[in-house]
PDB file of C-alpha atoms in Angstrom:
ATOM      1  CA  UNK A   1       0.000   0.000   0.000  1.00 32.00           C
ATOM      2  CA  UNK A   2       1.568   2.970  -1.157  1.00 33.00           C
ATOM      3  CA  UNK A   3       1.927   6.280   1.477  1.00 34.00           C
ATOM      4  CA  UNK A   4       0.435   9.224   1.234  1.00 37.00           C
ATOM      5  CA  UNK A   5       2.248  13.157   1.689  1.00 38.00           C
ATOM      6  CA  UNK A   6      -0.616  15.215   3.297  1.00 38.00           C
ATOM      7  CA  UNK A   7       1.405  18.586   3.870  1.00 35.00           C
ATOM      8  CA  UNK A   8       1.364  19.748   0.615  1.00 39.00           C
ATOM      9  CA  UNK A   9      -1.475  17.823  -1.333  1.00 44.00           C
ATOM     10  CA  UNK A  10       0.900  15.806  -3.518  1.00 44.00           C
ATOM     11  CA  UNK A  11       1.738  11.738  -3.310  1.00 47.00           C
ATOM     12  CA  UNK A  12       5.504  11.148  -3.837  1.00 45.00           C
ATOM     13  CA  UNK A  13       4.572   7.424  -4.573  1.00 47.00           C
ATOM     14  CA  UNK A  14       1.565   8.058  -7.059  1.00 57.00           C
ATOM     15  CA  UNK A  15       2.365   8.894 -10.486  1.00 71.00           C
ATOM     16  CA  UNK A  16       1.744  12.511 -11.703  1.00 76.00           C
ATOM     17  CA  UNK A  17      -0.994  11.879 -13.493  1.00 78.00           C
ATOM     18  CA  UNK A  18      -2.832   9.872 -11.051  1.00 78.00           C
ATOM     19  CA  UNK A  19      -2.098  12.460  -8.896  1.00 80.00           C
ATOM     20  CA  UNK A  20      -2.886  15.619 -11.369  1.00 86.00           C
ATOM     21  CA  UNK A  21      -5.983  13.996 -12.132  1.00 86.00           C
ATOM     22  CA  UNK A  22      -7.433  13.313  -8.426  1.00 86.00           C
ATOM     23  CA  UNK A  23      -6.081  16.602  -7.726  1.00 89.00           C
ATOM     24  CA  UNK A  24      -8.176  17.675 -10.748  1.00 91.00           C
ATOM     25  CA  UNK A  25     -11.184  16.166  -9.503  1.00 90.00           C
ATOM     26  CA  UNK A  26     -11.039  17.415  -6.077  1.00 92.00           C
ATOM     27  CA  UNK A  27     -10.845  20.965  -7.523  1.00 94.00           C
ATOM     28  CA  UNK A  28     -13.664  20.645  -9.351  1.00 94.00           C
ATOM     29  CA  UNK A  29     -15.607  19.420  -6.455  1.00 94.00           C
ATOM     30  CA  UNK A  30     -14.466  22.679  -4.242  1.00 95.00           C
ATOM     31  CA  UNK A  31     -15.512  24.977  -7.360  1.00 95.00           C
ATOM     32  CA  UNK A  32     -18.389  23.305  -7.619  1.00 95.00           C
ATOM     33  CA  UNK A  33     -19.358  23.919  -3.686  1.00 95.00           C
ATOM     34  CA  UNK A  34     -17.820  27.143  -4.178  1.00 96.00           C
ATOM     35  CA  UNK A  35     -20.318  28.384  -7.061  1.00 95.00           C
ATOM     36  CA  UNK A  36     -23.245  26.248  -5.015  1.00 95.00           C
ATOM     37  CA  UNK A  37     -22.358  28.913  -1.946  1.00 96.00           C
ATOM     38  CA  UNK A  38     -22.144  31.584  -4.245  1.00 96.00           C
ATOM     39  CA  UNK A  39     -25.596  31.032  -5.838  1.00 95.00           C
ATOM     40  CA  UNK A  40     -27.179  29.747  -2.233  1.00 95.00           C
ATOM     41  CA  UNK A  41     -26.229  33.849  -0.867  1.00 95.00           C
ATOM     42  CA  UNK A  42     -27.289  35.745  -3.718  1.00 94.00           C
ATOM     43  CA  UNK A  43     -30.354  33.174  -3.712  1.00 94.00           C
ATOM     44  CA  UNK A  44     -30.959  33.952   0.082  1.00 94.00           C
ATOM     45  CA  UNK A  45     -30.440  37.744  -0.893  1.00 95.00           C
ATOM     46  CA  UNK A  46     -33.127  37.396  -3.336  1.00 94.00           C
ATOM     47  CA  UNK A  47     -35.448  35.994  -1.463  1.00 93.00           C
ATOM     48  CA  UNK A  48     -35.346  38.541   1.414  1.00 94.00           C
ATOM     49  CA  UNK A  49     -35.675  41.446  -1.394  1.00 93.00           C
ATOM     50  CA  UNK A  50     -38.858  39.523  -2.423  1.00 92.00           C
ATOM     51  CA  UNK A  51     -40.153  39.512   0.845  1.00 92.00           C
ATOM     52  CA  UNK A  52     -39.487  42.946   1.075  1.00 94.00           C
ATOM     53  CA  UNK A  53     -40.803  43.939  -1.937  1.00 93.00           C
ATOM     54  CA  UNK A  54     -44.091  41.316  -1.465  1.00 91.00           C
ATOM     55  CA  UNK A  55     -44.716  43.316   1.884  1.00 92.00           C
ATOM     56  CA  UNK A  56     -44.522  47.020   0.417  1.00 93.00           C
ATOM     57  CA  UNK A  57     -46.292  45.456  -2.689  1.00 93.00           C
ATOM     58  CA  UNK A  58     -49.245  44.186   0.070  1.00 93.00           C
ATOM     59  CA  UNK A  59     -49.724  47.258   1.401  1.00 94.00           C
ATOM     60  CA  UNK A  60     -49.575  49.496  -1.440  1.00 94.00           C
ATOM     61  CA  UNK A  61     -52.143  47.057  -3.231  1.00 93.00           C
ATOM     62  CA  UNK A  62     -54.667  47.356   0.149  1.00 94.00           C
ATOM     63  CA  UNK A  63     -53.763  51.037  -0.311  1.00 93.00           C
ATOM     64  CA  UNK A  64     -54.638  51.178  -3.578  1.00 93.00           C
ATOM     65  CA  UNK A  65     -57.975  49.171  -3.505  1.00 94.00           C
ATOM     66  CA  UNK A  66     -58.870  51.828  -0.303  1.00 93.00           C
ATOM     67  CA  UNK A  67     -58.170  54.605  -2.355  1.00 93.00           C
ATOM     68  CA  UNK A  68     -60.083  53.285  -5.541  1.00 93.00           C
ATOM     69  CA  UNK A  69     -62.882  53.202  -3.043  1.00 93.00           C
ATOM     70  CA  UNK A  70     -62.788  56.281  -1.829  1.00 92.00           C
ATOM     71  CA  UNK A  71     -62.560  57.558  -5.080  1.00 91.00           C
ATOM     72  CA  UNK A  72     -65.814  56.194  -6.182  1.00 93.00           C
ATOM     73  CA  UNK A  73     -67.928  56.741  -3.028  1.00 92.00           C
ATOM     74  CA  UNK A  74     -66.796  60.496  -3.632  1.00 91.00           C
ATOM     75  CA  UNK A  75     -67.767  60.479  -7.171  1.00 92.00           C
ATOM     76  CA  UNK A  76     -71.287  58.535  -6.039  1.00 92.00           C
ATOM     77  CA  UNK A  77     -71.931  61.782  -3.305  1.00 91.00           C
ATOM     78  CA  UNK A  78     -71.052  64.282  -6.338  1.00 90.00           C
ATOM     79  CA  UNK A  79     -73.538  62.853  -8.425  1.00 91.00           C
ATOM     80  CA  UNK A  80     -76.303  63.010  -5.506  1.00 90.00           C
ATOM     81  CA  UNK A  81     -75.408  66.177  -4.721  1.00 89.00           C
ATOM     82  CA  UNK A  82     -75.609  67.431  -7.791  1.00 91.00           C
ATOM     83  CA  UNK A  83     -78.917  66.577  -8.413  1.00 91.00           C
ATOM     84  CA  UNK A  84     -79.618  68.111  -5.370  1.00 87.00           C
ATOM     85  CA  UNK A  85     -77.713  71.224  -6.575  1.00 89.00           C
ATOM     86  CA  UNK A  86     -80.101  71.020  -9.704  1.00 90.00           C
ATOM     87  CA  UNK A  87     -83.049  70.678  -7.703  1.00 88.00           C
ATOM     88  CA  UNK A  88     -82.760  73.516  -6.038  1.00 85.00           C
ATOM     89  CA  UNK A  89     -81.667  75.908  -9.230  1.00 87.00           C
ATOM     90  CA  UNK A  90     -84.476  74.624 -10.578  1.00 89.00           C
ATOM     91  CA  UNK A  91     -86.740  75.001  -7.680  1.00 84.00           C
ATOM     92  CA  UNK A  92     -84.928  78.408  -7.266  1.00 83.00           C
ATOM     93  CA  UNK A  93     -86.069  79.640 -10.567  1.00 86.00           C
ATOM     94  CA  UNK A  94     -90.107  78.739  -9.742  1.00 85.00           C
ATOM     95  CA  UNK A  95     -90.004  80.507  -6.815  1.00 82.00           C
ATOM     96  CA  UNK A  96     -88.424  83.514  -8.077  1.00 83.00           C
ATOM     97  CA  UNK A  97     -91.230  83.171 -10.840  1.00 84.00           C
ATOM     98  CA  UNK A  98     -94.073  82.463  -7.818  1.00 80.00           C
ATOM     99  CA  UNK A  99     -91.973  85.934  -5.849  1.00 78.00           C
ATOM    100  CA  UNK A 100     -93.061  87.931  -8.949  1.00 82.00           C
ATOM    101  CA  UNK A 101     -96.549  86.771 -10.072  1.00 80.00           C
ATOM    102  CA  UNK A 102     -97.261  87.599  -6.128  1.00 76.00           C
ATOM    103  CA  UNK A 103     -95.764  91.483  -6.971  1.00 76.00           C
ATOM    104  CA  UNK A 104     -97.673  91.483 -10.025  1.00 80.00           C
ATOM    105  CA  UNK A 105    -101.189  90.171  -8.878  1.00 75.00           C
ATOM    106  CA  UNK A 106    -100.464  92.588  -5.380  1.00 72.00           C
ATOM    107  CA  UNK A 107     -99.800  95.088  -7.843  1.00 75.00           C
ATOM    108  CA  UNK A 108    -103.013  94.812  -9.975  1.00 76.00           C
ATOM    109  CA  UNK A 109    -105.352  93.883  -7.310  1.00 71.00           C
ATOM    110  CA  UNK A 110    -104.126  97.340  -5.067  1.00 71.00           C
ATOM    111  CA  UNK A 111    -105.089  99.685  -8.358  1.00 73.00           C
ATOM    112  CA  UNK A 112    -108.031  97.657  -9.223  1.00 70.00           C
ATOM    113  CA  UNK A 113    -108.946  98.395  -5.499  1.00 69.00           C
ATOM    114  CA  UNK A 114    -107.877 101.895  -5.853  1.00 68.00           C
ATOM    115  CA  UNK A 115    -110.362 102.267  -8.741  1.00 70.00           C
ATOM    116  CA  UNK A 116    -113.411 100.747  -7.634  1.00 66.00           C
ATOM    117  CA  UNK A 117    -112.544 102.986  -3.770  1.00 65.00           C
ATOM    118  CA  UNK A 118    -112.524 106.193  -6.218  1.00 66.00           C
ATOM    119  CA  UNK A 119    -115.323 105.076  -8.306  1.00 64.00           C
ATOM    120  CA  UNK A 120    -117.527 104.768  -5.295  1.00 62.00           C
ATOM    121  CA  UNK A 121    -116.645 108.159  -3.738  1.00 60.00           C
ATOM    122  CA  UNK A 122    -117.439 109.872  -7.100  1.00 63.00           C
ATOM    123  CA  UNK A 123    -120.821 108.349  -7.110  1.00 61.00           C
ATOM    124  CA  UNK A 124    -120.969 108.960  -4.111  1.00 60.00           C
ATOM    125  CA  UNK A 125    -120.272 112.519  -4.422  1.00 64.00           C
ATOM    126  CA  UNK A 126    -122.432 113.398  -7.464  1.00 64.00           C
ATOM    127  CA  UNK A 127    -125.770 111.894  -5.979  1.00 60.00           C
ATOM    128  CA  UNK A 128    -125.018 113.817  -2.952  1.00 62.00           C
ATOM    129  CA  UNK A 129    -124.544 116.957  -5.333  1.00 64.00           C
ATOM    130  CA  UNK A 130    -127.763 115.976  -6.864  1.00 61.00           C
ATOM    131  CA  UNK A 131    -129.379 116.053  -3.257  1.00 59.00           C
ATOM    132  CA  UNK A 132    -127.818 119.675  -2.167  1.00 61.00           C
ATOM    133  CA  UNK A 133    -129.597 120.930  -5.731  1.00 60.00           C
ATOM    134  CA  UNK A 134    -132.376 119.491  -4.966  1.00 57.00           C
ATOM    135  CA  UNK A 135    -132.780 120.804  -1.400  1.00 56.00           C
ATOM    136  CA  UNK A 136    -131.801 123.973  -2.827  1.00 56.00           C
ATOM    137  CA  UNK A 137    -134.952 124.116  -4.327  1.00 54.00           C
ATOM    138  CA  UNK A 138    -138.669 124.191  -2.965  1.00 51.00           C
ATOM    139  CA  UNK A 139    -138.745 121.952  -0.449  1.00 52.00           C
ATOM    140  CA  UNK A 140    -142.061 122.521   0.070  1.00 50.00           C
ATOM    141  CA  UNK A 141    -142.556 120.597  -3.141  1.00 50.00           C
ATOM    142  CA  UNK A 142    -143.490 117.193  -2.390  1.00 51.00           C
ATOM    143  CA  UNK A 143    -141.982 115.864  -6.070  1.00 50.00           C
ATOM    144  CA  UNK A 144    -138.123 117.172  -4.440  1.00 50.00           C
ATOM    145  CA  UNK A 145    -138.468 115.673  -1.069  1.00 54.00           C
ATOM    146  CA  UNK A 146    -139.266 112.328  -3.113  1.00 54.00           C
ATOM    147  CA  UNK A 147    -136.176 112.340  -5.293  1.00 52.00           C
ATOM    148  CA  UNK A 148    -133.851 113.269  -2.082  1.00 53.00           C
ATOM    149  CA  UNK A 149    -135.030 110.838  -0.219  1.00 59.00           C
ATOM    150  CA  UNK A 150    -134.120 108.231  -3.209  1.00 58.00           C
ATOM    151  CA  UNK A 151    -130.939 110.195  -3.754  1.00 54.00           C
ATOM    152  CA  UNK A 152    -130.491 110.023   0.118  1.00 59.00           C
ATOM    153  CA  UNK A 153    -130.817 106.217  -0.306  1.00 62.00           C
ATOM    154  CA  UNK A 154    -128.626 105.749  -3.049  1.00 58.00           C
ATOM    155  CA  UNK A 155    -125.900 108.067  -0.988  1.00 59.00           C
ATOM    156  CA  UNK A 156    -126.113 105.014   1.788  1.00 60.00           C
ATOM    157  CA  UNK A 157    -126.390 101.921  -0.961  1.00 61.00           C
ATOM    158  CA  UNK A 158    -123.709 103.329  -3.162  1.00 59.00           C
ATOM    159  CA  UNK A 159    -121.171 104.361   0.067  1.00 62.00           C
ATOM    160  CA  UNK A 160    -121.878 101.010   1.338  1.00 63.00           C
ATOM    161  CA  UNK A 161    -121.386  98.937  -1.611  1.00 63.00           C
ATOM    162  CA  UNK A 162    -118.097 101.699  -1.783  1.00 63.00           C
ATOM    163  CA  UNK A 163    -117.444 100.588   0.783  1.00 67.00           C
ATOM    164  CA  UNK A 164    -117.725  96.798   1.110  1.00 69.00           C
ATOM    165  CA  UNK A 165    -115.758  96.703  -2.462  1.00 67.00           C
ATOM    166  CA  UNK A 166    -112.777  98.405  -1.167  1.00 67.00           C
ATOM    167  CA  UNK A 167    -112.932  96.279   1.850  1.00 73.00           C
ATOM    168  CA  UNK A 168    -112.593  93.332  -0.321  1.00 72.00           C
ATOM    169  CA  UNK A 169    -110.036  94.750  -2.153  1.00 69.00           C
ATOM    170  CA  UNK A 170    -108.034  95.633   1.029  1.00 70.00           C
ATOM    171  CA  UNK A 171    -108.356  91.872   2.157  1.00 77.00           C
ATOM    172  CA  UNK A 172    -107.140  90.650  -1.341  1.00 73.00           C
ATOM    173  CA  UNK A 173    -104.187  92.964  -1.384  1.00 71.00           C
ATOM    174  CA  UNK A 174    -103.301  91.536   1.760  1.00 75.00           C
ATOM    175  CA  UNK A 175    -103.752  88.027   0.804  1.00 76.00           C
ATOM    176  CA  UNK A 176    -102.111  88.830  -2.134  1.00 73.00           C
ATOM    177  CA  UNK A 177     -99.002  90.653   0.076  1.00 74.00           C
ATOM    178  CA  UNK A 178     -99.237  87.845   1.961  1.00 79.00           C
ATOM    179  CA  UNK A 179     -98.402  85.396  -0.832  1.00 77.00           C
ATOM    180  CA  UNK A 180     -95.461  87.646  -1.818  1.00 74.00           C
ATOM    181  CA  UNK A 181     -94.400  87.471   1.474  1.00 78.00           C
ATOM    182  CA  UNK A 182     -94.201  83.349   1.654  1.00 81.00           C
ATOM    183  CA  UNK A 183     -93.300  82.979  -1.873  1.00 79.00           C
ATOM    184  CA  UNK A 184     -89.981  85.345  -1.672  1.00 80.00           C
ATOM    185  CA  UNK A 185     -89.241  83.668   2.067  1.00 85.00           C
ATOM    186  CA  UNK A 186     -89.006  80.132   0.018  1.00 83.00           C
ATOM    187  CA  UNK A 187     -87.559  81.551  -2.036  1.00 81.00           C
ATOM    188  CA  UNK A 188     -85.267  82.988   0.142  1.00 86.00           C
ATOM    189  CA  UNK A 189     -84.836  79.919   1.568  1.00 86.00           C
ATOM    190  CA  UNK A 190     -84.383  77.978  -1.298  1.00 84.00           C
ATOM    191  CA  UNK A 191     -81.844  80.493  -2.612  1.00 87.00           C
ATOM    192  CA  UNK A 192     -79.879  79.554   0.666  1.00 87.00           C
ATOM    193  CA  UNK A 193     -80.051  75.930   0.381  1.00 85.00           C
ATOM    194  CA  UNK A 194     -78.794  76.319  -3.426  1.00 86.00           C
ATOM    195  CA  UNK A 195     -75.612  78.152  -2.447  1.00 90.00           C
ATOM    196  CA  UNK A 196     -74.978  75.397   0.213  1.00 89.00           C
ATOM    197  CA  UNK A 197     -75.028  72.572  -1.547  1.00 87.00           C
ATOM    198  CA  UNK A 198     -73.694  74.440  -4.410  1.00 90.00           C
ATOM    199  CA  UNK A 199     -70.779  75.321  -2.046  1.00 91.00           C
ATOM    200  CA  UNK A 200     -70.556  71.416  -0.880  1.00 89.00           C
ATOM    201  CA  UNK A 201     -70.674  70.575  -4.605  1.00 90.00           C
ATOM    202  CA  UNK A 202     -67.504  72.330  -5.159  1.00 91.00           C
ATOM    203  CA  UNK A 203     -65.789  70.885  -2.099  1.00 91.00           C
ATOM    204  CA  UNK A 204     -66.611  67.277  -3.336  1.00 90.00           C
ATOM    205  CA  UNK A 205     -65.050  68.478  -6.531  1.00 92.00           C
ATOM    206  CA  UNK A 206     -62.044  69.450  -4.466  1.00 93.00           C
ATOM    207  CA  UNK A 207     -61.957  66.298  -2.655  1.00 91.00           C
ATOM    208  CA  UNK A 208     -62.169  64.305  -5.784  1.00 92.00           C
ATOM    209  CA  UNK A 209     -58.939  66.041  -7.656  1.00 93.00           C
ATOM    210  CA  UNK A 210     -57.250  65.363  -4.900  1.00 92.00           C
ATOM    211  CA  UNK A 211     -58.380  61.971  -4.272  1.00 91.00           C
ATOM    212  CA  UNK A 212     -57.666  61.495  -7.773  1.00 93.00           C
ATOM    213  CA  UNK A 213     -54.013  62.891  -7.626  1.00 93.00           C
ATOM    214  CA  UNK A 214     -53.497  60.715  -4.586  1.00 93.00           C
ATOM    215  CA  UNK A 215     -54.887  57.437  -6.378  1.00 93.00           C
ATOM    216  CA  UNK A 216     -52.564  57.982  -9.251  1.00 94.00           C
ATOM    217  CA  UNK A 217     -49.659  58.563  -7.517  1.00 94.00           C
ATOM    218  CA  UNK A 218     -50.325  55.273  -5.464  1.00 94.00           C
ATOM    219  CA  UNK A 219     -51.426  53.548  -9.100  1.00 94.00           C
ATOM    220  CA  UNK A 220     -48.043  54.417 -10.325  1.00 94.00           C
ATOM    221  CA  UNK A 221     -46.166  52.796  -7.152  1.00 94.00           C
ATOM    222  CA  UNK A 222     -48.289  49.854  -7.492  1.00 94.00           C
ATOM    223  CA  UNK A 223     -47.066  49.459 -10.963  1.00 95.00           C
ATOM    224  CA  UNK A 224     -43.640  50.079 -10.191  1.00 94.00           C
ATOM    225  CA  UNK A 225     -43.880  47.443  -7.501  1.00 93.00           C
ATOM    226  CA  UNK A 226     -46.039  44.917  -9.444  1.00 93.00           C
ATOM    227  CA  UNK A 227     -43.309  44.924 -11.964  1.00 94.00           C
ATOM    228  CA  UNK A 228     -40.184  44.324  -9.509  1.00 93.00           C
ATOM    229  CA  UNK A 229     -42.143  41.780  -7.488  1.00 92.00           C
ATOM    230  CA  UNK A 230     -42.739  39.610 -11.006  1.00 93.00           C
ATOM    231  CA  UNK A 231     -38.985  40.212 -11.844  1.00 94.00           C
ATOM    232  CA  UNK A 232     -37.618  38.920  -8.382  1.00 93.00           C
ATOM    233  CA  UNK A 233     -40.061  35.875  -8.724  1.00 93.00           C
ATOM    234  CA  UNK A 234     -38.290  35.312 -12.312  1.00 94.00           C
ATOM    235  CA  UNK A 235     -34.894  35.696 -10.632  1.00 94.00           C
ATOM    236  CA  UNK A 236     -35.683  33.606  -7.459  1.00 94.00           C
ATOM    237  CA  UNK A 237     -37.288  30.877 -10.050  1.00 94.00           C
ATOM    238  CA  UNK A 238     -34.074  31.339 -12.350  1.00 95.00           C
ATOM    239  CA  UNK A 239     -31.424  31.226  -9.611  1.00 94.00           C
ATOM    240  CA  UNK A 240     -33.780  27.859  -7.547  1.00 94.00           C
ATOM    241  CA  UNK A 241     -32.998  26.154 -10.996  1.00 94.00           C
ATOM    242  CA  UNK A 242     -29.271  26.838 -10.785  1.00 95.00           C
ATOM    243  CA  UNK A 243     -28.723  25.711  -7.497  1.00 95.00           C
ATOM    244  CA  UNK A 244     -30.586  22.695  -8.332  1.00 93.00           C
ATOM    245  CA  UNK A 245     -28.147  22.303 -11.103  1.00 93.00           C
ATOM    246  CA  UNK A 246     -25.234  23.049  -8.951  1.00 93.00           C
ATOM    247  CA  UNK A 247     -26.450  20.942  -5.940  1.00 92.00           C
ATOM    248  CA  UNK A 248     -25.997  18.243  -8.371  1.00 92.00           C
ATOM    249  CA  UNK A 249     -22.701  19.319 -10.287  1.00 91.00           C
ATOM    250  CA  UNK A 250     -21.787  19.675  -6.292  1.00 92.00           C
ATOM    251  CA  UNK A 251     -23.005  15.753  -5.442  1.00 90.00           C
ATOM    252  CA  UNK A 252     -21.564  14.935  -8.922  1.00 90.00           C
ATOM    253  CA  UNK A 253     -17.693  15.611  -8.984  1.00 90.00           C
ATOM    254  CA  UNK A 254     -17.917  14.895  -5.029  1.00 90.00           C
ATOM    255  CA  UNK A 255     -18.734  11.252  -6.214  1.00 87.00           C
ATOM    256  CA  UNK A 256     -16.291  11.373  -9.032  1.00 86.00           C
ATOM    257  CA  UNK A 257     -13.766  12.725  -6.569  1.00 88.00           C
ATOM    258  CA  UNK A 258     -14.632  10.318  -3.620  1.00 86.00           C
ATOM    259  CA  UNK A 259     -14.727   7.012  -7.050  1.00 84.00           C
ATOM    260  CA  UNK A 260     -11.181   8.141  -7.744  1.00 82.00           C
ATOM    261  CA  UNK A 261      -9.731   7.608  -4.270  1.00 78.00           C
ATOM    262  CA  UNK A 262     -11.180   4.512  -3.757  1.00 76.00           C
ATOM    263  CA  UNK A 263      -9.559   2.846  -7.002  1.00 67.00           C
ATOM    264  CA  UNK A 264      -6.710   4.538  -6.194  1.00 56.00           C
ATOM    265  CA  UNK A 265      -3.711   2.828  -4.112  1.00 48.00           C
ATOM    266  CA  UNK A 266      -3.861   6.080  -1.760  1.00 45.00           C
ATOM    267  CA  UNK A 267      -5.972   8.401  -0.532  1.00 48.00           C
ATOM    268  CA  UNK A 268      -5.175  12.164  -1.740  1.00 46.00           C
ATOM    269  CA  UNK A 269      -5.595  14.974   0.916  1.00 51.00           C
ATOM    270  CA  UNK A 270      -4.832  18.765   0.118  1.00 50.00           C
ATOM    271  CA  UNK A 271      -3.266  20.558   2.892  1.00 46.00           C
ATOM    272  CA  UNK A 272      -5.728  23.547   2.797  1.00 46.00           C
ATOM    273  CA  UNK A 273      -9.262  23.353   1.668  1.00 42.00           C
ATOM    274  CA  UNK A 274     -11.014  26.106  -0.582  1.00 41.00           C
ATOM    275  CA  UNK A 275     -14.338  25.164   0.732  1.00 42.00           C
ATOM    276  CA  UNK A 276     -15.772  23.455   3.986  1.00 40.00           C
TER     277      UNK A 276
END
């Protein structure tokens, strides 16, 4: 059995190329483990940037689902409130209409008032003329103290009716006053709740550009990330394969290494080791 030097990785006893060519295999074993390592690291490297990455990529994804939410339950209130908004315009625009046939009618009804009040004094006022002639005259004429009595008569009916016409007329002026009144305080009212929910209208608008801003902004992240997450699961796929590969290049020229000794007449042991 021949001996072995260990001190310097060489057999004295072995012929060179017995030797060169365990010494060859055992190399290619160490390289072997060496790339193996090499790939396990940047494989282990990988795999904590994925994690990484999957984590923001989680998060920005729940962030971006939340914000496409918001987005649309703003956009949902905008629509309600603007039919609200036209509601009211509309609404706004009858009353306003209701706020002047009020001034108009008040209007008309007041004169028409006006006219039958003077058309009654003036009646009143010429029968009463009539009566003054006629007691001007013989009153010891039976014919005269007939027709002022009538006139007399018609001074009371015609001041009374006068009188119960511009009373009516004074009522319906107030009524009529009266509807002005109630149809310019809705209006008034529904002037007010126009600019509100006008005004709210324009803060939803608001909210929505900047909703929208924000929801691009984290579209565009999600992207970004969506993209790097697929590329590290390439990588971490592509690299799994190599050391699969290597694990078996590794297992390989180990075998070929650990055949060679044992049909050899020695055993060959380098004195320092490139790999564990």
């Amino acid at each position: 059995m021949a001996t072995t030097e260990k001190n310097n990785g060489t057999d004295e006893f072995g012929t060179p190329e017995t030797v060169n060519y365990i010494h060859q295999l055992y190399n290619n074993w160490q390289n072997a483990k060496l790339q193996l390592k090499k790939l396990q690291g940047n494989l282990s490297i990988l795999k904590n940037q994925k994690q990484n990455v999957g984590e923001e990529f989680t998060r920005i994804r729940k962030e971006r689902a939340e914000a496409q939410d918001s987005l649309k339950a703003a956009n949902t209130a905008l629509r309600k409130v603007a039919l609200i908004v036209s509601f009211f315009n509309s609404r706004m625009q009858q009353t306003q209409l209701m706020v002047n046939d009020a001034t108009v009618m008040a209007q008309r009804i007041f004169e028409a008032t006006e006219f039958v009040n003077m058309q009654g004094l003036e009646r009143v006022e010429e029968i009463k003329q009539r009566v003054t002639a006629f007691n001007k005259g013989d009153k010891k004429n039976d014919d005269n103290e007939k027709w002022s009595d009538i006139f007399t008569s018609k001074i009371v009916d015609a001041d009374a009716m006068g009188q119960a016409a511009f009373t009516a007329g004074v009522k319906a002026v107030k009524a009529a006053f009266a509807a002005y009144i109630t149809n310019q305080q809705i209006n008034r009212r529904t002037a007010h709740y126009f600019q509100k929910f006008s005004a709210f209208e324009k803060e939803l608008r608001d909210v929505i550009t900047r909703l929208g801003k924000e929801a691009a902004l984290i579209n565009r992240r999600y992207l970004v990330l969506e993209a790097k997450n697929e590329s590290l699961d390439l990588q971490v796929d592509d690299i799994n394969t190599k050391v699969q590969d290597w694990e078996f290049i590794v297992a390989q020229t180990h075998a070929e290494y650990n055949a060679a000794q044992q049909g050899a007449e020695y055993k060959y042991t380098p004195a320092t080791s490139p790999a564990g």
